[in-house]
Tab-separated table of N, CA and C and ligand atoms in Angstrom:
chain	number	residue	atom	x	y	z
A	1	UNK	N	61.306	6.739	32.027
A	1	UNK	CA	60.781	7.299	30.774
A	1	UNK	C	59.666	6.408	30.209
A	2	UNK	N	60.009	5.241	30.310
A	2	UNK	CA	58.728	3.953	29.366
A	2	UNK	C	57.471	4.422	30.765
A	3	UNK	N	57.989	4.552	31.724
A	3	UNK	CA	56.526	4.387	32.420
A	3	UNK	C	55.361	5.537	32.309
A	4	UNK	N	56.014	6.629	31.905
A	4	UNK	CA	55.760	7.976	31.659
A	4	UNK	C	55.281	7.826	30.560
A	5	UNK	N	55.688	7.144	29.710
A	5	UNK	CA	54.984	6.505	28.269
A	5	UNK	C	53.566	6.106	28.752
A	6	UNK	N	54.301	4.799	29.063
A	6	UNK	CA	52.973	4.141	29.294
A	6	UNK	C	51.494	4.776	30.035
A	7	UNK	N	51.777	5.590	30.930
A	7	UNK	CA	50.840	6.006	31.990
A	7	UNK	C	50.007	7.435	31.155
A	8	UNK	N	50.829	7.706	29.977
A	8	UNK	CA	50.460	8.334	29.505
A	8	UNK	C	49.014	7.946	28.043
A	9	UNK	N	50.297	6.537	27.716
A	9	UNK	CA	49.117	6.180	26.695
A	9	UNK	C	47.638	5.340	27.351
A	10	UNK	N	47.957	5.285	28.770
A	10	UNK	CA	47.028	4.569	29.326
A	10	UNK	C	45.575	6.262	29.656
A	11	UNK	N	46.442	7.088	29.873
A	11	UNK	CA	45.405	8.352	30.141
A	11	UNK	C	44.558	8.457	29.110
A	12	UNK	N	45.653	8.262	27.716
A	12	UNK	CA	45.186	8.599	26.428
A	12	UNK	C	44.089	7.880	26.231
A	13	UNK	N	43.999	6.540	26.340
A	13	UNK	CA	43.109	5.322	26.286
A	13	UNK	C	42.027	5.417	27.054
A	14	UNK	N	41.927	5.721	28.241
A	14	UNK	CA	40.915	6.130	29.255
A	14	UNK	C	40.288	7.162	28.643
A	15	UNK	N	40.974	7.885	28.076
A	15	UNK	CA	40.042	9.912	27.659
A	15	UNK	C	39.514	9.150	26.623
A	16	UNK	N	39.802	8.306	25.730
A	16	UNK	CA	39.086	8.300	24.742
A	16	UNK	C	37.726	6.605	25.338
A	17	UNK	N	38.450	6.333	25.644
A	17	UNK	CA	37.093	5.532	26.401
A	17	UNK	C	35.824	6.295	26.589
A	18	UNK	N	36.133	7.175	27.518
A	18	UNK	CA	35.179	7.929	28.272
A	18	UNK	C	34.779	9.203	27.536
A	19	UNK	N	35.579	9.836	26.130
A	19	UNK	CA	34.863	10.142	24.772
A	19	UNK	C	33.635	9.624	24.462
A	20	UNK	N	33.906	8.055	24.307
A	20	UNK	CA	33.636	7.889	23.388
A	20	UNK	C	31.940	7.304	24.019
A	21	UNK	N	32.018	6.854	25.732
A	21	UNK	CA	31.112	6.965	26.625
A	21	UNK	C	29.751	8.141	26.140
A	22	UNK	N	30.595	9.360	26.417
A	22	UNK	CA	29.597	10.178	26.310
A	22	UNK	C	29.349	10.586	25.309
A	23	UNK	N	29.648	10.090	24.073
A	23	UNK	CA	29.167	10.347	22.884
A	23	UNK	C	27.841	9.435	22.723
A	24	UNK	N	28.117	7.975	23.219
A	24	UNK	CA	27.268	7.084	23.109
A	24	UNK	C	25.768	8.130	23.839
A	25	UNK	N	25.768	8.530	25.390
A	25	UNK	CA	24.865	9.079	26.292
A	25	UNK	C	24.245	10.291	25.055
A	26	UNK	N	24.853	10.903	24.449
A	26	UNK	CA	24.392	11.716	24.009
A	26	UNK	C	23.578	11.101	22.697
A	27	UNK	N	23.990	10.559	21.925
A	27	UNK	CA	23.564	9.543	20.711
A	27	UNK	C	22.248	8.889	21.244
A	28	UNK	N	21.968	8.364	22.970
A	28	UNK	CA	20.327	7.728	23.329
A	28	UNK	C	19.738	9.021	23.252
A	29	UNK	N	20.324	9.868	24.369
A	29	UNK	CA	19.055	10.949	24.252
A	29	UNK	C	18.439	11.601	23.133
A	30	UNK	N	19.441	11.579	21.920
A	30	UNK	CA	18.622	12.313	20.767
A	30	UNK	C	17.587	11.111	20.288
A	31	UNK	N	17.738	9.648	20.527
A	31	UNK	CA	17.025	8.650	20.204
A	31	UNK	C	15.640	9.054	21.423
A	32	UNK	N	15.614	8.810	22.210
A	32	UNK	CA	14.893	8.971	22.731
A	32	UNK	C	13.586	10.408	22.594
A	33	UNK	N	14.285	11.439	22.585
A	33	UNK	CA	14.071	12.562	21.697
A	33	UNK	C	12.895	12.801	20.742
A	34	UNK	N	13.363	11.559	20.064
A	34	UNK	CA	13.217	11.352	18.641
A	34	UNK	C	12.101	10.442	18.309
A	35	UNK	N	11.772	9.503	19.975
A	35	UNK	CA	10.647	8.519	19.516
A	35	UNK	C	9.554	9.496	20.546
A	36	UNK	N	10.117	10.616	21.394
A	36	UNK	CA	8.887	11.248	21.935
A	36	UNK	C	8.007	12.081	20.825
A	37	UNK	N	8.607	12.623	20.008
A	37	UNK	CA	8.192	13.126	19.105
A	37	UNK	C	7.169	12.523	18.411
A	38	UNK	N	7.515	11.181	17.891
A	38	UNK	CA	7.338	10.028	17.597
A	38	UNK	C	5.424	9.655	17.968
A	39	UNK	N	5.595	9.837	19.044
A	39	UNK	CA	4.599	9.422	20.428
A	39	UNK	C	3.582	10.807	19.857
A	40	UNK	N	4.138	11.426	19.876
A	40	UNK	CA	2.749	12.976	19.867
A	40	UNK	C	2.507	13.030	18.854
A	41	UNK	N	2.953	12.133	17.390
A	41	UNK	CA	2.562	12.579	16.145
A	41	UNK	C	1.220	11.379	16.519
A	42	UNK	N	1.773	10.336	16.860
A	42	UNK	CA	0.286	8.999	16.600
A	42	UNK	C	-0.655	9.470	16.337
A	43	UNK	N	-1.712	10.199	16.871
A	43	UNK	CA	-2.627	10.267	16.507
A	43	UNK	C	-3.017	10.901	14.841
A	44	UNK	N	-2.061	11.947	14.261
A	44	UNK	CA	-2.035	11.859	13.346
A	44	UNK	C	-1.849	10.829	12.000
A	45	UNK	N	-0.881	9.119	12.431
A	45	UNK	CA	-1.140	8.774	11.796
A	45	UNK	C	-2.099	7.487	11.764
A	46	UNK	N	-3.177	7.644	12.922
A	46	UNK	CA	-4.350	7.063	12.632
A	46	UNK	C	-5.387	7.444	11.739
A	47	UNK	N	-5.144	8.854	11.137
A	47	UNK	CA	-5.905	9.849	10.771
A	47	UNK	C	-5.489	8.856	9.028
A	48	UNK	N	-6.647	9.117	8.172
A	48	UNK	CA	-7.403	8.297	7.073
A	48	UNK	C	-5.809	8.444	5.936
A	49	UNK	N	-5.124	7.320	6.185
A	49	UNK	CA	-3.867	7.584	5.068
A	49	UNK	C	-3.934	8.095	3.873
A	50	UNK	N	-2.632	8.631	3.364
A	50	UNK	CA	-2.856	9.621	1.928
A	50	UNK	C	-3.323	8.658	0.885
A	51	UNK	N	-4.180	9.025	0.141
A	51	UNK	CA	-4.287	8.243	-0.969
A	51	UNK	C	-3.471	7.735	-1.865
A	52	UNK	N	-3.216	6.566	-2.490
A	52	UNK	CA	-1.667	6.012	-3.011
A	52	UNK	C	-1.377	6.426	-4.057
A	53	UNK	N	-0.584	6.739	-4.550
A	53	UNK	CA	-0.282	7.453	-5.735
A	53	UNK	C	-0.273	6.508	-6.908
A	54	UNK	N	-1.354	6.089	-7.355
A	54	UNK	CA	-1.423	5.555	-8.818
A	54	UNK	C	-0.769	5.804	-9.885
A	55	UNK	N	-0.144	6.982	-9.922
A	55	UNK	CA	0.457	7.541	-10.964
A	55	UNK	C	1.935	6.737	-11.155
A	56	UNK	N	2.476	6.172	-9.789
A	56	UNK	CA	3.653	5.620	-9.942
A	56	UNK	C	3.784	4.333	-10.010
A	57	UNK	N	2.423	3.839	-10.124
A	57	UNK	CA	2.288	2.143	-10.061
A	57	UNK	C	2.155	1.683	-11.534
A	58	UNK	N	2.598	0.620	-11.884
A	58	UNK	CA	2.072	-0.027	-13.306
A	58	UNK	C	1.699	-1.267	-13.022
A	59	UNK	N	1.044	-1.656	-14.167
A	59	UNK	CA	0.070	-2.640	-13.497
A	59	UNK	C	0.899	-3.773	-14.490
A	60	UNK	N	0.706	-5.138	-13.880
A	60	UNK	CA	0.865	-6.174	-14.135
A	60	UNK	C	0.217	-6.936	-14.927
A	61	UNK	N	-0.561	-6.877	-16.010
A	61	UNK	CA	-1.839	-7.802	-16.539
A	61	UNK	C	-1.986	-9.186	-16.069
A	62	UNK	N	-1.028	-9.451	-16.547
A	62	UNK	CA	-0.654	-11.380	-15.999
A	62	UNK	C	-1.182	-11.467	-14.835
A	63	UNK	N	-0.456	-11.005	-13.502
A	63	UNK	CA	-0.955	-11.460	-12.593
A	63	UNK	C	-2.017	-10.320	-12.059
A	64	UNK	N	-2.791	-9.592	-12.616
A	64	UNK	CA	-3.925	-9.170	-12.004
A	64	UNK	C	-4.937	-10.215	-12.984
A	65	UNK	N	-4.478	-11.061	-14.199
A	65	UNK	CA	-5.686	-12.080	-14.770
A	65	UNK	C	-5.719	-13.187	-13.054
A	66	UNK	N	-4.610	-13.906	-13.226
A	66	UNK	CA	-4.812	-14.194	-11.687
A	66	UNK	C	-5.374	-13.997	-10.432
A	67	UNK	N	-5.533	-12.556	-10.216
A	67	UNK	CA	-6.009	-12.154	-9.062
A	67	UNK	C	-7.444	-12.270	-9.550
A	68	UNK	N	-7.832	-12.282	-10.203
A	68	UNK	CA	-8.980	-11.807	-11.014
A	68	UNK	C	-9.916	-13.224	-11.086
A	69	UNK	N	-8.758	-14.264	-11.410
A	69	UNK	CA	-9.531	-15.826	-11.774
A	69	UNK	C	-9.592	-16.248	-10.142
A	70	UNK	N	-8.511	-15.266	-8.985
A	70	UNK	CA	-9.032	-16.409	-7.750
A	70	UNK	C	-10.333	-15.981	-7.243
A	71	UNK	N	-10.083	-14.361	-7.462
A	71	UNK	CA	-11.350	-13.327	-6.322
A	71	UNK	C	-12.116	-12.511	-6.963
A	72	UNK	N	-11.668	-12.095	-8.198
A	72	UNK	CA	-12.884	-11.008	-8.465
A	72	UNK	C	-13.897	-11.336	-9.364
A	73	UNK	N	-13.476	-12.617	-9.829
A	73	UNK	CA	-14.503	-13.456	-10.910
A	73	UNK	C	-16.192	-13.314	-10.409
A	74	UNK	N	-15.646	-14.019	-9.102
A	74	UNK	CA	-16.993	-14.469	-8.522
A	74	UNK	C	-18.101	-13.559	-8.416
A	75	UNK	N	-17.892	-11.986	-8.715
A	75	UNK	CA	-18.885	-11.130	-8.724
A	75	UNK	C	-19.098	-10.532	-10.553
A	76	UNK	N	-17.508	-10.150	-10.605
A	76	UNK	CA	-17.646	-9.363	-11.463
A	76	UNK	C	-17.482	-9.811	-12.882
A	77	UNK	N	-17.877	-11.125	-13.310
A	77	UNK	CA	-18.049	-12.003	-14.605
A	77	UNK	C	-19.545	-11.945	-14.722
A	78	UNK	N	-20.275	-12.436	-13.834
A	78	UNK	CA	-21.794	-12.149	-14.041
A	78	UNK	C	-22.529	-10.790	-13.437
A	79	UNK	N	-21.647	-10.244	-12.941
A	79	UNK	CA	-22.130	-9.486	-12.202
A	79	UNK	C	-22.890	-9.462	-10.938
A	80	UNK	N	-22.935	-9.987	-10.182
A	80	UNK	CA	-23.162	-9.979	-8.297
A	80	UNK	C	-23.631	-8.679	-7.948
A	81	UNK	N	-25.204	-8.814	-7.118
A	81	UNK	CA	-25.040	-7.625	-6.394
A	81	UNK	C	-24.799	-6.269	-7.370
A	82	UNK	N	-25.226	-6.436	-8.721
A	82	UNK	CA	-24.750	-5.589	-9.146
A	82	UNK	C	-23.168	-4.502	-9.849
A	83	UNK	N	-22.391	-5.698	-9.741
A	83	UNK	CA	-20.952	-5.408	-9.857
A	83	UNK	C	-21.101	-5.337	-11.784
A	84	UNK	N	-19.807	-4.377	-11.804
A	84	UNK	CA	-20.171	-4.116	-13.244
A	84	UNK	C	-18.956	-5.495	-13.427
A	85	UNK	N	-19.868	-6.244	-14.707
A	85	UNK	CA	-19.693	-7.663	-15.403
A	85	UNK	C	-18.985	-7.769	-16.464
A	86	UNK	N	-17.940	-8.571	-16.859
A	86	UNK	CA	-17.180	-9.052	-18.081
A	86	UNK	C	-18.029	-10.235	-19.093
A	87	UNK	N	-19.008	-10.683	-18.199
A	87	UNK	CA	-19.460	-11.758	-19.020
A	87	UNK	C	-20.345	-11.103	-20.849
A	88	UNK	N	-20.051	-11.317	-21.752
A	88	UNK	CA	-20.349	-11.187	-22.464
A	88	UNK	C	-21.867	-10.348	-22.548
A	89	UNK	N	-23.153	-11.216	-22.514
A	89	UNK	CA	-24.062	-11.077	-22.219
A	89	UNK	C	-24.863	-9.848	-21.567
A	90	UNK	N	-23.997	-9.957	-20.455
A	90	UNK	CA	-24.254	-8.688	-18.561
A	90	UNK	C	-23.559	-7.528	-18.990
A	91	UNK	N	-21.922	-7.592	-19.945
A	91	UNK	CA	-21.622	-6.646	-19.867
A	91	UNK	C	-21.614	-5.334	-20.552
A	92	UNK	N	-22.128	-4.467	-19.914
A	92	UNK	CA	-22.248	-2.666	-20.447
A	92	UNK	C	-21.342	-2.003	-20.183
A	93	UNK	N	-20.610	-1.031	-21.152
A	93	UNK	CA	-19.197	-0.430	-21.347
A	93	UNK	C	-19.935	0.496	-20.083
A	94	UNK	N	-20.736	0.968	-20.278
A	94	UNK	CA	-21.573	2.323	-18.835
A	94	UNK	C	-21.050	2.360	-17.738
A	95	UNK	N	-21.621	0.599	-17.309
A	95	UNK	CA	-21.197	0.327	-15.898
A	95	UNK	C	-19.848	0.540	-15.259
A	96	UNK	N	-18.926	0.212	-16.706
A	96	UNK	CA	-17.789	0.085	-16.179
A	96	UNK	C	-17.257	1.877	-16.044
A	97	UNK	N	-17.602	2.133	-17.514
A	97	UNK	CA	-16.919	3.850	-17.530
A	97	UNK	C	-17.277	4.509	-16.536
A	98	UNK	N	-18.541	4.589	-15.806
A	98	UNK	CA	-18.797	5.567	-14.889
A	98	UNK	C	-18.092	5.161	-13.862
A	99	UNK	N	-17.675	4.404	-13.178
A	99	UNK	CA	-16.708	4.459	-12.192
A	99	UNK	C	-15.562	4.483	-12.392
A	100	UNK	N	-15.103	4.012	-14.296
A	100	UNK	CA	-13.746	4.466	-14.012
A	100	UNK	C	-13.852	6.090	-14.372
A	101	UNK	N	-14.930	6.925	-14.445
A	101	UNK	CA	-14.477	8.160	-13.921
A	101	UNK	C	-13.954	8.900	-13.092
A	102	UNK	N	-14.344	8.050	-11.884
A	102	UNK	CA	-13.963	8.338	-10.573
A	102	UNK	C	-12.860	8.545	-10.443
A	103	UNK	N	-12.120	8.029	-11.243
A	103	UNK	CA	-9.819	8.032	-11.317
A	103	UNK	C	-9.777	6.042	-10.419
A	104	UNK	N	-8.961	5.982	-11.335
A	104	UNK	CA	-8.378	4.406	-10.591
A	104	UNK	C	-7.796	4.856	-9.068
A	105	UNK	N	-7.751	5.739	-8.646
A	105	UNK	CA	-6.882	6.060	-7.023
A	105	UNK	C	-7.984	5.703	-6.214
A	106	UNK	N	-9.333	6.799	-6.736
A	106	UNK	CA	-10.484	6.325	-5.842
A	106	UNK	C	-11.176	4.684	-6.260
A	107	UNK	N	-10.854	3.731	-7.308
A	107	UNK	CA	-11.102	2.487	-7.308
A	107	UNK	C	-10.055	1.781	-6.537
A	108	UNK	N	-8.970	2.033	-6.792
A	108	UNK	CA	-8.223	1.164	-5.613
A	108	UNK	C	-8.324	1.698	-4.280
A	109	UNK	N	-8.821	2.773	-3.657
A	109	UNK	CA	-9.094	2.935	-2.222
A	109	UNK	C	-10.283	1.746	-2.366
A	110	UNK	N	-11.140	1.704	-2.696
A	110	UNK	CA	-12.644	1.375	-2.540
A	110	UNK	C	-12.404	0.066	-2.765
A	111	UNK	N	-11.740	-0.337	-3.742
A	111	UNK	CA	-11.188	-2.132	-3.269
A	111	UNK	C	-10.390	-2.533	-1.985
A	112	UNK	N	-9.608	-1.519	-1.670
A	112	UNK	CA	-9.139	-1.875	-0.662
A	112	UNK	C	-9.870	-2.035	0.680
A	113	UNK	N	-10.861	-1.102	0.579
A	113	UNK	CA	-11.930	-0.960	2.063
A	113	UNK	C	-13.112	-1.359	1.963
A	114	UNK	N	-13.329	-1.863	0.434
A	114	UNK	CA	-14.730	-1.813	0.373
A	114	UNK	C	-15.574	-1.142	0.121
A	115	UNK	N	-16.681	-1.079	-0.721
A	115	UNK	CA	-17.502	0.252	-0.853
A	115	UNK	C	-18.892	-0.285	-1.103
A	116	UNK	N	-20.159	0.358	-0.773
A	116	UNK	CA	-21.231	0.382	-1.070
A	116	UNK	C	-21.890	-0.587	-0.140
A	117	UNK	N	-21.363	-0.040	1.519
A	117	UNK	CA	-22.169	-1.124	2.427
A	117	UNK	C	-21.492	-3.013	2.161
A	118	UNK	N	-20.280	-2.538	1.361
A	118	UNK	CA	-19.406	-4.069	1.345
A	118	UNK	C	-20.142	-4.942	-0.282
A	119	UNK	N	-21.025	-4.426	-1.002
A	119	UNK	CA	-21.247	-5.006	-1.808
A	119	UNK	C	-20.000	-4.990	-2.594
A	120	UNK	N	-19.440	-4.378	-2.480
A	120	UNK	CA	-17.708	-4.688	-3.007
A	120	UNK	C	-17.139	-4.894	-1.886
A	121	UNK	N	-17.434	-6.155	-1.574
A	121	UNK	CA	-16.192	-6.987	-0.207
A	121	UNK	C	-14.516	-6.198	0.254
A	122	UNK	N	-14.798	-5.296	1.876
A	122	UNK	CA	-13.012	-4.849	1.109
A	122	UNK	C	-11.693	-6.371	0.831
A	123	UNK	N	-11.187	-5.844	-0.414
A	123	UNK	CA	-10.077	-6.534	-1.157
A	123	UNK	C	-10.585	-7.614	-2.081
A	124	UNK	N	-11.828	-7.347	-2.090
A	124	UNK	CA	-12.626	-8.074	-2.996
A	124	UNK	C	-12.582	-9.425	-2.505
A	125	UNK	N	-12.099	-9.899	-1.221
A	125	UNK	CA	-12.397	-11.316	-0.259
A	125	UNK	C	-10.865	-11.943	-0.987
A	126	UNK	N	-10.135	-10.936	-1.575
A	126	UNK	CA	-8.766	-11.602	-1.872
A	126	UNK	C	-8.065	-10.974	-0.564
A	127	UNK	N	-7.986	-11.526	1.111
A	127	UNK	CA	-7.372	-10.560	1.958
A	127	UNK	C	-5.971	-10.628	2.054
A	128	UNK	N	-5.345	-11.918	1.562
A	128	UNK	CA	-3.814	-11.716	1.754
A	128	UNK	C	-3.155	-10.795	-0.340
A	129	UNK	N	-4.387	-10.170	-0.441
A	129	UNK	CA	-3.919	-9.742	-1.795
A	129	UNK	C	-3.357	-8.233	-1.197
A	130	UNK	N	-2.330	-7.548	-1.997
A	130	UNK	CA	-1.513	-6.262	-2.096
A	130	UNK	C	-2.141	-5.113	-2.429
A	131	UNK	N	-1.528	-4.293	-2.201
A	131	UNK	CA	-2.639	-2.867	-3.138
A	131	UNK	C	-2.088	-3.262	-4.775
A	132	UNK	N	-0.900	-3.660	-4.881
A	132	UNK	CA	-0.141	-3.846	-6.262
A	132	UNK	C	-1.170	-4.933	-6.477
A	133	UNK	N	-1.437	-5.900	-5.860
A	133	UNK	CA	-2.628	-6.952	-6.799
A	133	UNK	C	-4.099	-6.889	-6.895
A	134	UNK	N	-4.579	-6.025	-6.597
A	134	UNK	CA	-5.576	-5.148	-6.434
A	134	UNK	C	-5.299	-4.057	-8.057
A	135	UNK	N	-4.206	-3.765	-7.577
A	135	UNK	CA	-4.147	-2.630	-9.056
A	135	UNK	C	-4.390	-3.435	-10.470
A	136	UNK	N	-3.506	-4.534	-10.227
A	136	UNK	CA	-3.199	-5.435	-11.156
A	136	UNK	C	-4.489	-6.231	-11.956
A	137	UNK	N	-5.502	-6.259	-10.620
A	137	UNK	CA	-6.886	-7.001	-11.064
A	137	UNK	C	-7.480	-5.858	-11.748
A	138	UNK	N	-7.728	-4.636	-11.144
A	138	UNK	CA	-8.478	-3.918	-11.425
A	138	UNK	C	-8.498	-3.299	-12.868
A	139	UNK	N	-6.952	-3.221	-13.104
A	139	UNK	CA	-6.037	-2.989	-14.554
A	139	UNK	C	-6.692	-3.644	-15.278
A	140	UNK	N	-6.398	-5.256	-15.184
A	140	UNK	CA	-6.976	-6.439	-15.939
A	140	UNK	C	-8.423	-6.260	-16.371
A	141	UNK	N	-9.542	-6.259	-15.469
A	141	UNK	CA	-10.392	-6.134	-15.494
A	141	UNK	C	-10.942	-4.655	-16.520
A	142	UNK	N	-10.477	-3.879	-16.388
A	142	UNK	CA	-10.729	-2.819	-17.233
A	142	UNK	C	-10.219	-2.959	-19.081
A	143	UNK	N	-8.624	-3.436	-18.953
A	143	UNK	CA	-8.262	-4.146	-20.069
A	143	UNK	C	-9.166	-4.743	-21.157
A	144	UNK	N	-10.118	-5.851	-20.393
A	144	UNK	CA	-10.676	-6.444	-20.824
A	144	UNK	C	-12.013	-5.879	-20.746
A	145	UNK	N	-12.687	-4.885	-20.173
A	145	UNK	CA	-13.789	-4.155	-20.014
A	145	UNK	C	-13.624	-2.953	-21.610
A	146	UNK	N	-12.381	-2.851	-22.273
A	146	UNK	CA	-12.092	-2.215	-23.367
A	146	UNK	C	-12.550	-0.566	-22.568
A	147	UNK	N	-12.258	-0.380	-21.375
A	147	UNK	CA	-12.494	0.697	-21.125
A	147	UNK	C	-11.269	1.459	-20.505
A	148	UNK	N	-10.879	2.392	-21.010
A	148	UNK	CA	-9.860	3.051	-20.069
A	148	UNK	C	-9.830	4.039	-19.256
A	149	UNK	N	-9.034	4.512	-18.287
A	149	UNK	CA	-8.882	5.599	-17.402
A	149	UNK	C	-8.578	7.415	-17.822
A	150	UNK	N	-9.185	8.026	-17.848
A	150	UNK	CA	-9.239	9.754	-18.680
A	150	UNK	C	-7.760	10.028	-18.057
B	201	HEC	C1	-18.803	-10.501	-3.440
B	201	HEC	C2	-18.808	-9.898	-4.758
B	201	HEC	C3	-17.589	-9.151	-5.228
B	201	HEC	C4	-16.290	-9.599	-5.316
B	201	HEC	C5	-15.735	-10.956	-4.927
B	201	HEC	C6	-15.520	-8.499	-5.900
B	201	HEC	N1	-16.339	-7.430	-6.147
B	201	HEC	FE1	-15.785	-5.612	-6.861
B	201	HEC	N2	-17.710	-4.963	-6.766
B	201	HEC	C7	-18.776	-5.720	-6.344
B	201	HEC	C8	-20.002	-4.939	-6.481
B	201	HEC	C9	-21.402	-5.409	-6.144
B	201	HEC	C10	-19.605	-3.687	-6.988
B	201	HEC	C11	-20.499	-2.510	-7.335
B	201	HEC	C12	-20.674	-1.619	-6.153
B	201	HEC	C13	-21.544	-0.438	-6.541
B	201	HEC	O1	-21.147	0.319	-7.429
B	201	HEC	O2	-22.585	-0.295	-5.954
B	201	HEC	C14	-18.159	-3.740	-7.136
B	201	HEC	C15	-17.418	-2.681	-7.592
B	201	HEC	C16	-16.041	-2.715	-7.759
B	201	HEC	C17	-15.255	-1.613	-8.195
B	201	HEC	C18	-15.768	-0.196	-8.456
B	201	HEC	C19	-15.774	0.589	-7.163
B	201	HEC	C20	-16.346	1.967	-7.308
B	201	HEC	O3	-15.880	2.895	-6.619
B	201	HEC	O4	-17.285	2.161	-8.112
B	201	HEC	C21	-13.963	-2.048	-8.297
B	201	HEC	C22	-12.770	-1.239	-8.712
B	201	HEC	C23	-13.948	-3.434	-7.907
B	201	HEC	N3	-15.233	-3.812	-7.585
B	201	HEC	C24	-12.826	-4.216	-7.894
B	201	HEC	C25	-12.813	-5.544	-7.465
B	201	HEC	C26	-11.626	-6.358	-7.442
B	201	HEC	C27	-10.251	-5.893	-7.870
B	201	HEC	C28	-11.987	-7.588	-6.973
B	201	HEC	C29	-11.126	-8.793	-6.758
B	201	HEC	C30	-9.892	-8.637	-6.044
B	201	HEC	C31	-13.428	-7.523	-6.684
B	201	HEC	N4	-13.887	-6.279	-7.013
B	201	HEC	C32	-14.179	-8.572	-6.170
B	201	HEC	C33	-18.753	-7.019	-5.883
B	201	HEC	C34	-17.605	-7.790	-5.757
């Protein structure tokens, strides 16, 4: 009787071994599956990423004054090349409003990549800076430009 037991809970043990086997076999192939798919989208996401949603970001003042005193000073206090200027003197509310017409989404793309043949350096030559510190400067910078976003 015990061996009849046993040989039994040993079947039992084996079936579920070998359950649990082909659950695993089945669990790669949907992985696999799943990165072919994967494979045929690529080229779509080389294609020009969605624009970031500004709407859900808030900006930091503090540390976009920071970002601002390491990298964006150097143009946009006197104005460089034409960059619209904080310095007292250089600066015209114009310069600044007409681009922040554009919407801050299309100013933070254009910091991020650069715009106007690079006279805006992309990331403004801050390269280990974030899109969040980028927002943060750009925030700042407007803050203090007394100009805001429509
Ligand atoms: C090497 C000089 C330089 C530096 C450094 C620089 N900028 Fe600029 N930036 C420019 C110039 C020049 C323009 C004006 C381009 C134009 O409108 O022709 C500009 C324009 C911009 C604009 C407006 C873009 C548009 O679409 O009109 C933003 C936003 C901006 N800069 C953000 C930044 C931020 C943020 C930093 C720092 C992280 C920074 N810049 C650092 C030169 C610079």
């Amino acid at each position: 009787m015990k061996k009849i037991l046993l040989s039994l809970t040993l079947i039992a043990f084996f079936g579920l071994v070998m359950t649990s086997c082909g659950g695993d076999k089945k669990a790669k192939t949907t992985e696999t599956k799943t990165t072919e798919v994967k494979k045929e989208e690529a080229p779509k996401a080389d294609a020009k990423p969605a624009a970031i949603d500004v709407s859900k970001m808030t900006a930091n003042l503090e540390n976009g004054k920071k970002i601002y005193s390491k990298a964006c000073i150097a143009c946009h206090f006197t104005g460089v090349s034409g960059a619209p200027a904080l310095k007292a003197d250089k600066y015209k509310k114009e310069d600044w409003q007409k681009r922040a017409d554009k919407g801050m989404a299309t100013l933070l793309e254009h910091s991020i990549t650069g715009f106007n043949n690079n006279l805006m350096p992309p990331k403004g030559t801050c390269m280990d800076c974030t899109n969040q510190d980028l927002f943060d400067a750009i925030s700042y910078m407007y803050n203090e430009a007394k100009v805001t976003f429509k």
